[in-house]
Short mmCIF file of C-alpha atoms in Angstrom, two decimals:
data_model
loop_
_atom_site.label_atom_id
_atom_site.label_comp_id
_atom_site.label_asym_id
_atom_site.label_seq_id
_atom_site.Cartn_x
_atom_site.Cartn_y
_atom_site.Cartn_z
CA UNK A 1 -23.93 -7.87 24.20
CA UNK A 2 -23.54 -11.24 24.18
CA UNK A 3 -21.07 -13.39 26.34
CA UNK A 4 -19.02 -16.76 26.09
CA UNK A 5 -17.83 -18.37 29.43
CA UNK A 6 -16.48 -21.53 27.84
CA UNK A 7 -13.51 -23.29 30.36
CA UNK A 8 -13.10 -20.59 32.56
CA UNK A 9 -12.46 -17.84 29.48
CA UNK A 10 -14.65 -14.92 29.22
CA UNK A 11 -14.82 -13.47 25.59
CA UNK A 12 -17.13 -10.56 24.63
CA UNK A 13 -17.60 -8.97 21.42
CA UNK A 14 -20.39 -6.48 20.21
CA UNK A 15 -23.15 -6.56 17.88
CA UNK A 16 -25.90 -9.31 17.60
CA UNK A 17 -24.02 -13.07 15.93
CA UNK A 18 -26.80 -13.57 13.71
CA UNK A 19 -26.79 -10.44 11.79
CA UNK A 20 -28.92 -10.69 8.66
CA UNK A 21 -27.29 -11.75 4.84
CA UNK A 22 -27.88 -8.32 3.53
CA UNK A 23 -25.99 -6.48 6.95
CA UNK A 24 -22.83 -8.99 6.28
CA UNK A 25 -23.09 -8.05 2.52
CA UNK A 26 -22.91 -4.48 2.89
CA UNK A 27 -19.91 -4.52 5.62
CA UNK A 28 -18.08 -6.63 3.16
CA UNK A 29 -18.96 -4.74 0.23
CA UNK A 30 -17.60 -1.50 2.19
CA UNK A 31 -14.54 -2.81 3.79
CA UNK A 32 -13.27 -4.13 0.67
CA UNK A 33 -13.70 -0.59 -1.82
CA UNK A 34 -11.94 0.89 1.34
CA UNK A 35 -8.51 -1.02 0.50
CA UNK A 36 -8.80 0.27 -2.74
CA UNK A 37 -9.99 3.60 -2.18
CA UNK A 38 -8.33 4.35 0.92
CA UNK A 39 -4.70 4.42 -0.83
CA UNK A 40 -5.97 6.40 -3.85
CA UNK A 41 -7.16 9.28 -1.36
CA UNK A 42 -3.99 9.53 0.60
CA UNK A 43 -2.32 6.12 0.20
CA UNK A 44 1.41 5.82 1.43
CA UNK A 45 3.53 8.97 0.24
CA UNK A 46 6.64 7.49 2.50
CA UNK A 47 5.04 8.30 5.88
CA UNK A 48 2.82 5.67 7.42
CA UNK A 49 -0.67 6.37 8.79
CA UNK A 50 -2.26 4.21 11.39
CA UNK A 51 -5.28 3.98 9.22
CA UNK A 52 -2.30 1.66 7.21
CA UNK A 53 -1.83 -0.78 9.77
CA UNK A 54 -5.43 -0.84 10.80
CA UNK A 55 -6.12 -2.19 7.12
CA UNK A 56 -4.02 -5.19 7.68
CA UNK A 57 -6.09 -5.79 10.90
CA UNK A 58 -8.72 -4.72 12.64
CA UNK A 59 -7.15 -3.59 15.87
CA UNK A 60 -7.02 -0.03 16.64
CA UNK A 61 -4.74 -0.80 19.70
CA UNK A 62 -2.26 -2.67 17.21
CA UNK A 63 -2.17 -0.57 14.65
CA UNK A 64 -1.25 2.60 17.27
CA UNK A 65 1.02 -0.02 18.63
CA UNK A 66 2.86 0.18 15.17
CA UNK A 67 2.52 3.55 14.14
CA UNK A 68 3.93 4.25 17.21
CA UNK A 69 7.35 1.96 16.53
CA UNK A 70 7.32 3.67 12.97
CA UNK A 71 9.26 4.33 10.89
CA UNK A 72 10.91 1.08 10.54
CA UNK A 73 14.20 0.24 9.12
CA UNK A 74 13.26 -2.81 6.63
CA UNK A 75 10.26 -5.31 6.44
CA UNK A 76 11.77 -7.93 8.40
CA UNK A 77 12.15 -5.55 11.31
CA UNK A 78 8.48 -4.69 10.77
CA UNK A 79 6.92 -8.05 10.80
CA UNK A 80 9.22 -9.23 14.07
CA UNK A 81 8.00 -6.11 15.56
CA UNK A 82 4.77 -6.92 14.74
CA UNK A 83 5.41 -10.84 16.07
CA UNK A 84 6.52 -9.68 19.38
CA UNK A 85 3.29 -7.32 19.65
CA UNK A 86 0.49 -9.84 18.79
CA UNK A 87 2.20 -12.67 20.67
CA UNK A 88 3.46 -11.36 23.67
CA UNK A 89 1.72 -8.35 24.46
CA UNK A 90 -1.94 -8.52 22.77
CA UNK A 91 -4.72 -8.98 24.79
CA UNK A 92 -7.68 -11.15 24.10
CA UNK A 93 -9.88 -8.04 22.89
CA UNK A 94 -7.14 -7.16 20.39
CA UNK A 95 -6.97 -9.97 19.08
CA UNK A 96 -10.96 -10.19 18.72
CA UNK A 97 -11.37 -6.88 17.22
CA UNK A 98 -8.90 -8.16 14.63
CA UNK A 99 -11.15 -11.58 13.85
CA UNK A 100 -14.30 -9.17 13.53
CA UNK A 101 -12.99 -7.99 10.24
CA UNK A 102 -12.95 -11.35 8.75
CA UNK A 103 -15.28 -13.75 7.70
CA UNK A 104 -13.33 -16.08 5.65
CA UNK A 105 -16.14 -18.59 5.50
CA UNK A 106 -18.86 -16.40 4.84
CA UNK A 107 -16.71 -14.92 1.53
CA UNK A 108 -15.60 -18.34 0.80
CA UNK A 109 -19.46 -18.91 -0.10
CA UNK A 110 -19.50 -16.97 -3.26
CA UNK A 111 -16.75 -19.49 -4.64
CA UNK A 112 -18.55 -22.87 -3.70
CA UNK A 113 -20.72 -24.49 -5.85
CA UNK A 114 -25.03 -24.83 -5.36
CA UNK A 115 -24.93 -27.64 -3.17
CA UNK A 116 -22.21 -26.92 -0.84
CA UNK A 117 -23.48 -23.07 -0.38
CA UNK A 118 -26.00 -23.78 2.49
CA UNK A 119 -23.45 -26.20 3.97
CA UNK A 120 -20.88 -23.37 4.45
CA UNK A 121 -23.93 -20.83 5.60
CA UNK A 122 -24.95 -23.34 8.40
CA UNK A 123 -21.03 -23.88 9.44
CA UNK A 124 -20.60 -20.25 9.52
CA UNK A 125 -23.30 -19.52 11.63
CA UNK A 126 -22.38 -22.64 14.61
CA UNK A 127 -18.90 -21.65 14.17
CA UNK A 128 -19.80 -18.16 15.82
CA UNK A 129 -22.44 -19.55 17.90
CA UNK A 130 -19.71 -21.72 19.96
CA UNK A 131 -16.68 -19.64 19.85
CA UNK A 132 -18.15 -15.90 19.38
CA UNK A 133 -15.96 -14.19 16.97
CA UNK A 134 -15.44 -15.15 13.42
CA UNK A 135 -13.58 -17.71 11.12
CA UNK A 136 -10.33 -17.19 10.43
CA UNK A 137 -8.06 -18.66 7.85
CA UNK A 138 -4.96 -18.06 5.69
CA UNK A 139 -6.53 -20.67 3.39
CA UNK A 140 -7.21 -18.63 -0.30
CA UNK A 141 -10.95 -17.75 -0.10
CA UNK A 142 -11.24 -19.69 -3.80
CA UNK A 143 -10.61 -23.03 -2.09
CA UNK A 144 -14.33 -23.60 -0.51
CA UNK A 145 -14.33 -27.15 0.07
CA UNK A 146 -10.76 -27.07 1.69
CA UNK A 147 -11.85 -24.13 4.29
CA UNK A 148 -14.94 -26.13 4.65
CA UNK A 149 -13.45 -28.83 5.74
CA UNK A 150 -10.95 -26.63 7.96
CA UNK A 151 -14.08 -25.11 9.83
CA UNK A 152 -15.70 -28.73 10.42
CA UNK A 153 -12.15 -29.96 12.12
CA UNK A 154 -11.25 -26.69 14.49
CA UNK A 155 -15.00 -26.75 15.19
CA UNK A 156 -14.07 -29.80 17.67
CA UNK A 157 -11.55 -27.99 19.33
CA UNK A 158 -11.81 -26.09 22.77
CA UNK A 159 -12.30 -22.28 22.99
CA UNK A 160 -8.41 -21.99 24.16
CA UNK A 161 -7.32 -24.41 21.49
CA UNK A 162 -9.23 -22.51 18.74
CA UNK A 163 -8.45 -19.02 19.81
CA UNK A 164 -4.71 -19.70 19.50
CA UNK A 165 -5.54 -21.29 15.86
CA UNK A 166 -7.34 -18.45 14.87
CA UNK A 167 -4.16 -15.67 16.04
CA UNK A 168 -1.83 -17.81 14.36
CA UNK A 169 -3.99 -17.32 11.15
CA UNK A 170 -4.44 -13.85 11.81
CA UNK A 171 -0.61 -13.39 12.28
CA UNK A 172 -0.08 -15.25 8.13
CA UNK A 173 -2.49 -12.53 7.38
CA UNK A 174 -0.96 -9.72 9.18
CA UNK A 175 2.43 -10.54 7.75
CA UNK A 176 1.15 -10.43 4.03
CA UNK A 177 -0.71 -7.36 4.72
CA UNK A 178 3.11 -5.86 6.16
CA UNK A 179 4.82 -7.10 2.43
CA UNK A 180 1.75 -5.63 0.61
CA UNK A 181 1.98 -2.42 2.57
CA UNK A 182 6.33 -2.70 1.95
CA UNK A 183 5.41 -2.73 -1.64
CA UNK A 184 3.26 0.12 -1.83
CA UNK A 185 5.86 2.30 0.19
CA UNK A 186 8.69 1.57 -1.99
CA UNK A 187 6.91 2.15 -5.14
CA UNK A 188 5.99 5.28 -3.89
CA UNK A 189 9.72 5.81 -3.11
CA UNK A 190 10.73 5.03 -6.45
CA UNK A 191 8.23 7.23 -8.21
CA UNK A 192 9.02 10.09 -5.69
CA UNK A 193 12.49 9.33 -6.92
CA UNK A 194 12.20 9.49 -10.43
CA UNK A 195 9.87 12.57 -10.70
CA UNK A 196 12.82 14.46 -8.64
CA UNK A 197 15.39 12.82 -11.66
CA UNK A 198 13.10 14.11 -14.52
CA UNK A 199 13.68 17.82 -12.97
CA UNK A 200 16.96 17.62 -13.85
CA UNK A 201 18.32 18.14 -17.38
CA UNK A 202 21.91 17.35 -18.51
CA UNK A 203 23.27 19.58 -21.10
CA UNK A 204 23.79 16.94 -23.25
CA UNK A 205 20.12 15.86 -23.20
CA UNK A 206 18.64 19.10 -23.65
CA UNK A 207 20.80 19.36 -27.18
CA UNK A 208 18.49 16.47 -28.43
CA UNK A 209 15.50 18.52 -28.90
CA UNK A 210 16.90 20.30 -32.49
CA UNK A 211 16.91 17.06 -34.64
CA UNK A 212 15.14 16.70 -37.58
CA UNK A 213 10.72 15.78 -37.19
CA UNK A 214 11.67 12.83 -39.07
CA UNK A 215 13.76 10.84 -37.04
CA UNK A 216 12.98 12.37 -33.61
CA UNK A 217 11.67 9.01 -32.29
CA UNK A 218 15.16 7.59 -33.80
CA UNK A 219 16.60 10.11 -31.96
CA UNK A 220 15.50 9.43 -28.68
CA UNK A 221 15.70 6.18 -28.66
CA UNK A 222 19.54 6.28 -29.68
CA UNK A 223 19.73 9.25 -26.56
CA UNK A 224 17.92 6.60 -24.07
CA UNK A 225 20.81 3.58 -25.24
CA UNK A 226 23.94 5.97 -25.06
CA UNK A 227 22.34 6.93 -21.38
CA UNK A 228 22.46 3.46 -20.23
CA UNK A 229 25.16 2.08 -21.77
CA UNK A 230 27.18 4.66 -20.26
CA UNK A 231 26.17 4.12 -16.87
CA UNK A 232 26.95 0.68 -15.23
CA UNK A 233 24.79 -0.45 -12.81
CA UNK A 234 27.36 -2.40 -10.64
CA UNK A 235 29.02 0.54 -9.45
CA UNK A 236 28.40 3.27 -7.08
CA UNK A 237 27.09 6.92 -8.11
CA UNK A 238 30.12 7.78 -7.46
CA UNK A 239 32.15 5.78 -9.66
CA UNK A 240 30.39 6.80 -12.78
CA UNK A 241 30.79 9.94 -13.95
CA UNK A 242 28.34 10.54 -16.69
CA UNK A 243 26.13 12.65 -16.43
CA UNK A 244 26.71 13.55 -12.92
CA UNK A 245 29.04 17.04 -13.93
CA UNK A 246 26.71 19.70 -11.49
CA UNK A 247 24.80 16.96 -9.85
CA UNK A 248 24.23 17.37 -5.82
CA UNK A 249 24.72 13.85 -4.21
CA UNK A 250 20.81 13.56 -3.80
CA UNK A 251 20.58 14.63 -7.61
CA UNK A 252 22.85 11.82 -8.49
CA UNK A 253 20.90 8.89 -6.41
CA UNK A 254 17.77 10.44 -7.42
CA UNK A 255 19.37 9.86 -10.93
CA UNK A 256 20.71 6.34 -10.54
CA UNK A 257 17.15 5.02 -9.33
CA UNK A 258 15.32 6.26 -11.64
CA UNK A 259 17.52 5.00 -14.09
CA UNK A 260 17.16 1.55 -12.58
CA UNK A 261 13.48 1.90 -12.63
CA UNK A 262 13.38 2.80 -15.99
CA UNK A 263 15.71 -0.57 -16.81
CA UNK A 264 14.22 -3.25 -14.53
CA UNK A 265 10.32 -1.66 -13.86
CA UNK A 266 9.49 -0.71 -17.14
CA UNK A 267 11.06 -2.86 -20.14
#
């Protein structure tokens, strides 16, 4: 295992620094079908998983740290949450699991053109060589020459100087993971939502199925504009009336979102 003793500060992290092309490849290759796959297999069905917040970063400790806070009340309670956690209470080890699922210069490579593609190799390599864990950045992978010239500047800094760089990075990460993850969980929400709407039938919509084959498209499309014209979006379930006759109050919300769903996701 190699160690860092650089001003006083310890760091340790496991696994050899010059792992071969082909090893980096393959981790990369996995770890990015896994945010895709991951969320298809179980994804967010309104209850978080700790799997969740260990996608946004690669701490186990945070992401038990949040699951543990869960559920919260909005996104902005999340993320300060999540501030006061990586700030104030990570320890150095947390915070270096979390870099070892980045390599924002290595990726970066695949965007560069010929010439500058061994540059960023080499500056890869002696950025992990002097500080031990890897390069982080919340600079857009696409912009090569930019993060290029972001690892040749913090490359001069001290290991204190640079490890507080690289969790204030982390952190712009971590906090678009949290609105990515916000999304996700209120789409799911709103599908959940509207499936439960589509279960219920007003009697006035179920008299629309006896119309003539020729104009049944006519039909339902005049049905869909008498729906929402009738209902006005400004106002509370409760002040419109139509079609809410034998609605429960969770019938009639269910109703009202997936009527704004149908309006403002799908036009």
């Amino acid at each position: 295992m190699p160690e860092f003793d650089v001003e006083g500060l310890r760091l340790t992290r496991d696994g050899d620094l010059e792992e071969s092309t082909g090893e980096r490849n393959s981790y990369n290759h996995i770890f990015i079908l896994s945010l895709y796959i991951l969320p298809i297999f179980g994804g967010l069905s309104g209850k978080l998983e700790s799997r969740d917040f260990f996608l946004i970063t690669r701490s186990r400790w945070f992401a038990e740290k949040m699951i543990a806070e869960s559920p919260f009340s909005s996104l902005d309670h999340a993320t300060s949450f999540a501030r006061q956690l990586w700030f104030k209470e990570s320890r150095i080890q947390s915070w270096l699991d979390a870099f070892s699922g980045q390599s924002h210069l290595y990726r970066a490579i695949a965007h560069a053109p010929g010439p500058m593609m061994r540059e960023m190799l080499h500056w890869d390599r002696k950025y992990r060589a002097k500080f031990g864990f890897e390069f982080v950045t919340s600079t857009e992978t696409w912009f090569s020459q930019k993060i290029l010239d972001e690892a040749k500047a913090r490359y001069e800094n001290t290991l204190v100087v640079e490890l507080d760089i690289a969790a204030q990075e982390e952190f712009k990460l971590i906090e678009h993971g949290l609105e990515r993850l916000w999304e996700r969980l209120t789409f799911s929400q709103i599908q959940e939502a509207s499936e439960a709407a589509g279960e219920v039938v007003p009697d006035s919509e179920e008299k629309e199925d006896v119309v003539p084959s020729g104009g049944s498209e006519e039909a339902d499309f005049a049905a869909q504009n008498v729906s929402m014209l009738s209902y006005d979006l400004n106002k509370t379930p409760e002040e419109n009336d139509y079609p809410y006759s034998g609605m429960s109050p969770e019938e009639k919300n269910a109703w009202h979102l997936a009527m704004w769903a149908t309006r403002y996701l799908n036009p």
